[in-house]
Coordinates of C-alpha atoms in Angstrom, one line a residue:
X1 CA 27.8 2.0 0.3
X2 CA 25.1 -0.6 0.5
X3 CA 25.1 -0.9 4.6
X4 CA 25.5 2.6 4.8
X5 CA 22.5 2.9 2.6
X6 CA 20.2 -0.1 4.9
X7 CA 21.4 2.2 8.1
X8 CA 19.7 5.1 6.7
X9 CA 16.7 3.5 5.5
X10 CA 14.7 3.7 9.1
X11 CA 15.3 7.2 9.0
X12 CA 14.3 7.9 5.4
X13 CA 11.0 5.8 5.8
X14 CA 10.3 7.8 8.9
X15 CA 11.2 11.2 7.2
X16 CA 9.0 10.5 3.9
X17 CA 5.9 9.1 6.8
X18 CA 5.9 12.3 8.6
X19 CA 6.0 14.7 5.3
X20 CA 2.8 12.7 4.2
X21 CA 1.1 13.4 7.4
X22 CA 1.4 16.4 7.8
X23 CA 0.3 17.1 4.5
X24 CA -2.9 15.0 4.9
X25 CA -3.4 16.8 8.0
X26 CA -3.5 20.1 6.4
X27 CA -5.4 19.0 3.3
X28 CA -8.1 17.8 5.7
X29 CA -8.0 20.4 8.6
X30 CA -9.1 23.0 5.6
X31 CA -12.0 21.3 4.3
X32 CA -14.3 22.6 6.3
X33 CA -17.2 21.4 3.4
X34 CA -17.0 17.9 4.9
X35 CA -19.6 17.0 7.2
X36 CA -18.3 17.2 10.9
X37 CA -18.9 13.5 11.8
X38 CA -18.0 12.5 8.4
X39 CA -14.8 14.4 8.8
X40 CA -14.0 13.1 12.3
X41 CA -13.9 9.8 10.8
X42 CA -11.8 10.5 7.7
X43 CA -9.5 11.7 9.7
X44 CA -9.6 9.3 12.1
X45 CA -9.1 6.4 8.8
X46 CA -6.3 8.5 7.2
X47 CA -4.3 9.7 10.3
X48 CA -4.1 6.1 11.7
X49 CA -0.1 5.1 12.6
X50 CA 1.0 3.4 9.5
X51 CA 3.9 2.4 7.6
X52 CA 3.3 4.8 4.9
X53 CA 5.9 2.1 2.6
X54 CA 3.8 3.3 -0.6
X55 CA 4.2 6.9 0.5
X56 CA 7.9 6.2 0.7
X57 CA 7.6 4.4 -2.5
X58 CA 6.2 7.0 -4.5
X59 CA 9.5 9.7 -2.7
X60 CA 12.4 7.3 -3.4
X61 CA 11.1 6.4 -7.2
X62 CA 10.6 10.2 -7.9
X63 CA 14.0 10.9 -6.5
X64 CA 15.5 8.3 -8.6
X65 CA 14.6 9.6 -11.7
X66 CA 14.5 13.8 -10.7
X67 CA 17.2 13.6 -8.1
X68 CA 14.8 15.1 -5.5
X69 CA 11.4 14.5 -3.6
X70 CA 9.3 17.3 -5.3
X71 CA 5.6 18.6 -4.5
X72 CA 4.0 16.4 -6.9
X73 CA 5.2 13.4 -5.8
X74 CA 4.4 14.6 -2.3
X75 CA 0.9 15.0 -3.2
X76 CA 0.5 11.7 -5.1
X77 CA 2.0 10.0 -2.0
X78 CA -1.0 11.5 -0.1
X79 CA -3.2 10.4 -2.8
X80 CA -2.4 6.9 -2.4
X81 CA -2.3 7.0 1.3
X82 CA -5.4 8.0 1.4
X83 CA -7.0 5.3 -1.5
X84 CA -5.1 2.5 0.7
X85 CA -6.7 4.0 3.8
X86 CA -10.1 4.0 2.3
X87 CA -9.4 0.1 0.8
X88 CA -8.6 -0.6 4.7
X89 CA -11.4 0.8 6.4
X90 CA -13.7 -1.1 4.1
X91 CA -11.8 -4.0 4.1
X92 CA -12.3 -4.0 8.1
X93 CA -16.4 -4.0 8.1
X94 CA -18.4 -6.4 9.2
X95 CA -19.4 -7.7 5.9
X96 CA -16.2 -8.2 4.8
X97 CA -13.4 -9.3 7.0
X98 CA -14.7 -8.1 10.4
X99 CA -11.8 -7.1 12.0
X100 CA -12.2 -5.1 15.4
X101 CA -8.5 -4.0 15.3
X102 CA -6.2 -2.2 12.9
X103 CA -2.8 -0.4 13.2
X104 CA -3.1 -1.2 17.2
X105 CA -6.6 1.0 17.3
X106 CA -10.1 0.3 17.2
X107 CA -10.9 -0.1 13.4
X108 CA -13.4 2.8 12.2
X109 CA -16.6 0.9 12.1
X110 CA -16.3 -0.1 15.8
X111 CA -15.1 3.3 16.8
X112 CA -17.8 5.3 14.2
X113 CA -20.3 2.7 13.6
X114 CA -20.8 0.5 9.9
X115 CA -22.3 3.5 8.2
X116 CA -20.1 5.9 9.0
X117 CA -17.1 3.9 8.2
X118 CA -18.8 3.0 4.5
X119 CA -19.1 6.6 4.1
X120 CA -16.1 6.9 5.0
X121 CA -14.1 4.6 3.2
X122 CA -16.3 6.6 -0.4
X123 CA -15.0 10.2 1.0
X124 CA -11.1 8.8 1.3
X125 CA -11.2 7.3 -1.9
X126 CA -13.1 10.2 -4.2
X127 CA -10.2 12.2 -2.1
X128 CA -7.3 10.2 -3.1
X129 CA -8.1 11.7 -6.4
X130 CA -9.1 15.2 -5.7
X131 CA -6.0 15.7 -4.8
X132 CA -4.4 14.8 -7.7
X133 CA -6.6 17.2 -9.7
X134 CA -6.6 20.0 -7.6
X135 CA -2.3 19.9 -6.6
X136 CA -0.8 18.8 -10.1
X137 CA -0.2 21.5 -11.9
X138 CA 0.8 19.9 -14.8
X139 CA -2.6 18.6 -16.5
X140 CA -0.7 15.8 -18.6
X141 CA 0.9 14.6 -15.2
X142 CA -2.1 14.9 -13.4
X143 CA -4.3 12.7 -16.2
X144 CA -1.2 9.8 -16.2
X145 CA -1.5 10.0 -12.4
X146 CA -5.4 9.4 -12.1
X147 CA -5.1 6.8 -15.2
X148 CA -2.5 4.8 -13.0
X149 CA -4.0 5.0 -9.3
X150 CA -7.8 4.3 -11.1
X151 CA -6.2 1.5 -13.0
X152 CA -4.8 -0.1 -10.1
X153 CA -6.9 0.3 -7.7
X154 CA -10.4 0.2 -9.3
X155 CA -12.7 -2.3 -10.7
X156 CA -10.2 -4.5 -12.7
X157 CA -7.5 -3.9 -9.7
X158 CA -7.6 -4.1 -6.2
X159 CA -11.1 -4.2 -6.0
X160 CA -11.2 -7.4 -7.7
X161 CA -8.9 -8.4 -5.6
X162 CA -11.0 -8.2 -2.8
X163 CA -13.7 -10.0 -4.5
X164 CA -11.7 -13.0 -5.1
X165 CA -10.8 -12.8 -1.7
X166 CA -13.8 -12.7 -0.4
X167 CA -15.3 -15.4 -2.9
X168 CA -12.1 -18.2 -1.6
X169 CA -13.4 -18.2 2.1
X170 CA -13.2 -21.7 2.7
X171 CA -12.7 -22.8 -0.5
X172 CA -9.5 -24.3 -0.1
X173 CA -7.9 -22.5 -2.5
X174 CA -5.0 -23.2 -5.3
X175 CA -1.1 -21.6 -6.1
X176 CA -3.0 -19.6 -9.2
X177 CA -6.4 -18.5 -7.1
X178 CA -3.9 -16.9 -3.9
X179 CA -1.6 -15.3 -6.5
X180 CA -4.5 -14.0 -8.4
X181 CA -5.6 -12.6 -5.2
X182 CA -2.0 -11.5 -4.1
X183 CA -1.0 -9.7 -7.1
X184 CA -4.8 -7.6 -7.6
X185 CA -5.7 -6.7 -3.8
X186 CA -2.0 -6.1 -2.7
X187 CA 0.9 -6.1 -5.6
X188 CA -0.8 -3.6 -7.7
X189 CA -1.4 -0.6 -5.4
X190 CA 2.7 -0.8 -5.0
X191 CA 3.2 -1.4 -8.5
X192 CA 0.9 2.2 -8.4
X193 CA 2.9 3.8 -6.6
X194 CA 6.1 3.0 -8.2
X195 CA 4.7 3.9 -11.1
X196 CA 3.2 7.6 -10.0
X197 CA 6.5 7.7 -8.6
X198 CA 8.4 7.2 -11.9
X199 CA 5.7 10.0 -13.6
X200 CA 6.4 12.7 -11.0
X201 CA 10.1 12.5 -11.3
X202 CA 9.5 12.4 -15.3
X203 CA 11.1 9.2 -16.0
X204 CA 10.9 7.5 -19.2
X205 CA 8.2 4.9 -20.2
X206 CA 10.5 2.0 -19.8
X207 CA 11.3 3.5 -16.5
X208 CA 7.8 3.6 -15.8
X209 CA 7.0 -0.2 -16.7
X210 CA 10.4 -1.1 -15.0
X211 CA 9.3 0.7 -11.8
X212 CA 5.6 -0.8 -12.3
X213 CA 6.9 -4.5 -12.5
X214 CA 9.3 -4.0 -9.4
X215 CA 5.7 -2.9 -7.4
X216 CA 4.7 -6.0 -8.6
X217 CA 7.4 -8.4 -7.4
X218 CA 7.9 -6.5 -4.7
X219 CA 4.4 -6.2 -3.2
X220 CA 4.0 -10.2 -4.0
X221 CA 6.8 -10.4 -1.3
X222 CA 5.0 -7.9 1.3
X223 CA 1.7 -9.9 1.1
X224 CA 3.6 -13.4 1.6
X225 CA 4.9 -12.0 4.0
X226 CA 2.2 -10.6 5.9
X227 CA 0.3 -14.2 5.2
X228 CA 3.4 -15.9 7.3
X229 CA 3.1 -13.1 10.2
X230 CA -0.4 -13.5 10.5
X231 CA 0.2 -17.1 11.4
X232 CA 3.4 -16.1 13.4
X233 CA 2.7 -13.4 15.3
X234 CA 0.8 -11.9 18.1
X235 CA -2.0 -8.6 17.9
X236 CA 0.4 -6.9 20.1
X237 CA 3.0 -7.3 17.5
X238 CA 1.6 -6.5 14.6
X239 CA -1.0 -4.4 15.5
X240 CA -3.8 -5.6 14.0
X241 CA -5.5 -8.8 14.8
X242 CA -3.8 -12.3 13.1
X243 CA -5.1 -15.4 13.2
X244 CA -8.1 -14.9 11.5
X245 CA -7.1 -15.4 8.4
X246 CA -6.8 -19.3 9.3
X247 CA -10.3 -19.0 11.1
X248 CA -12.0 -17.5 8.4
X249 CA -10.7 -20.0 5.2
X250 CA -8.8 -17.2 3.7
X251 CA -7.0 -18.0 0.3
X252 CA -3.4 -17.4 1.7
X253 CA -0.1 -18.7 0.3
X254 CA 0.5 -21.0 3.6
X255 CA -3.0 -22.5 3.2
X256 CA -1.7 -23.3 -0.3
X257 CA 1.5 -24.5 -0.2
X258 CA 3.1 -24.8 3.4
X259 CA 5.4 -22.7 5.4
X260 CA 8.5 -23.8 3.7
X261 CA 7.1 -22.7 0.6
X262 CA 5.8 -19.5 1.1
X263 CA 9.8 -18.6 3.0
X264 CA 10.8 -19.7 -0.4
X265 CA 8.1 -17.8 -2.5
X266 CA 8.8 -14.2 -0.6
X267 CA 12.8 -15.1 -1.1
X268 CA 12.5 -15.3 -5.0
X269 CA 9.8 -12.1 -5.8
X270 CA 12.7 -9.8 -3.3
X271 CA 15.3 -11.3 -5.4
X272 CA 13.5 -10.4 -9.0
X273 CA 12.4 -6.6 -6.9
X274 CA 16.1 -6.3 -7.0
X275 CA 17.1 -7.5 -10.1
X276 CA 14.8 -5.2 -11.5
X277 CA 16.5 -2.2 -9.8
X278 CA 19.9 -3.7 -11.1
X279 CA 20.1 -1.1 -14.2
X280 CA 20.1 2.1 -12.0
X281 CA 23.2 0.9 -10.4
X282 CA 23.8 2.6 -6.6
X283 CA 21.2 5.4 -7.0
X284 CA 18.5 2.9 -6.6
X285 CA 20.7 1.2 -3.3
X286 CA 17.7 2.8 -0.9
X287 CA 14.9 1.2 -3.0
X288 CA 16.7 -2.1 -2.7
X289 CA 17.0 -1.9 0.8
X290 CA 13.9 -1.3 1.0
X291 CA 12.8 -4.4 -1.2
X292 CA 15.1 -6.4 1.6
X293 CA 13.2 -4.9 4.5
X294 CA 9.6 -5.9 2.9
X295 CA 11.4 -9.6 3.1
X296 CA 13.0 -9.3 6.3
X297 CA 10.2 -7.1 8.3
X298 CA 8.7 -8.8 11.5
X299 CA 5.3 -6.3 11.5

């Protein structure tokens, strides 16, 4: 049941990307209230070939717990694509990590200009949540949904995240400074979306908190991850650039404690990911496989 369920996996990830964009296609292509070059570049930022793991997140928690991938957690998958695209495009300027390259594409301030891409990066993430007020019916859904992506993803989340990151540049950084790091910029925008995913297929609250905590572990793993492929791999590969991490003094968990290590680290957060998931029994085999492919993944 289990390899059955890994075979599928490719094809699920690539079902629940393509429902998102399209969506996020449509919801932009209508809002003809956006400035034109503003628009061009929003679209630009939030149609950029991705992954879209915390869209698919958000589909195979809802489906869990409901049994099926319903609107709402369609639209909060879009919600959170576009926050993440918004925390890229920033992330990529000039004053921050100056990266020219993202997704194999020129990044949106060399494309747009610095400016534009700021402006931007404020449209996609006041977006992320229009969304959720506009397409949730459900007013109490739509409230626990904001709560949870704001939470995550705002001041005391991912954007202090970022801070920290950008205050370790070549500071040599501990275990407890990268984790801090890890777990804020990272961790908790798939601990959101496991979470949103949980509230729009109306799990319980302890299904909410479990799904929350697996984000946790399980996004821990992705970012150690992608700290031993930016070491490991080429531009072509990943499609982004890699190496600068290294270059620039980022806090990252090989800087901290060695190659060996960090293998070990990302071993032990999958394993918890899918302890966690334990309790659903095979319903939540696609989840785990997915937990095994943020461990395994080569880009």
């Amino acid at each position: 049941m289990k390899a059955n369920t890994e075979q599928q996996l490719p094809k699920q990830l690539e079902a629940a990307a393509k429902i998102v964009n399209r969506r996020i296609s449509e919801y932009l292509e209508n809002r003809d209230d956006i400035h034109p070059k503003l628009k061009e570049a929003v679209v630009y930022a939030a149609s950029s070939p991705g992954k879209r793991l915390r869209a698919a997140v958000i589909q195979m928690v809802c489906r869990l717990f409901s049994g099926s991938i319903n609107q709402d957690a369609i639209t909060a998958a879009c919600s959170v694509e576009m926050m993440h695209a918004y925390s890229l495009v920033h992330d990529d300027l000039p004053c921050m990590d100056d990266d020219q390259l993202r997704r194999g594409q020129p990044t949106v301030h060399v494309k747009f200009g610095e400016a534009s891409a700021v402006l931007a990066g404020d449209a996609l993430q006041s977006l992320a949540f229009e969304i959720l007020a506009k397409e949730i019916k459900d007013s109490e859904k739509a409230i626990k949904l904001i709560g949870i992506l704001s939470g995550f993803s705002g001041a005391g989340g991912m954007i202090s995240g970022q801070a920290a990151d950008m205050e370790a540049e070549n500071m040599h950084s501990g275990i407890e400074e990268v984790e801090y790091i890890h777990n804020h910029k990272t961790a908790m925008m798939f601990a959101a979306s496991a979470a949103m995913g949980a509230v729009c297929g109306d799990g319980k609250s302890e299904d909410i908190h479990n799904m929350m905590q697996w984000g946790i572990y399980a996004g821990l793993c992705f970012q150690v991850v992608d700290d031993l492929l930016d070491e490991s791999s080429t531009p072509e590969e990943l499609g982004k650039s890699t190496g600068k991490d290294l270059q620039q003094g980022k806090a990252t968990y090989p800087a901290a404690a060695g190659k060996e290590e960090s293998e070990k680290r990302a071993k032990a957060l999958a394993g918890k990911a899918a302890e966690i998931l334990e309790i659903y029994g095979q319903r939540a085999d696609n989840i785990k496989s997915l937990t095994q492919l943020l461990y395994d993944r080569k880009k």
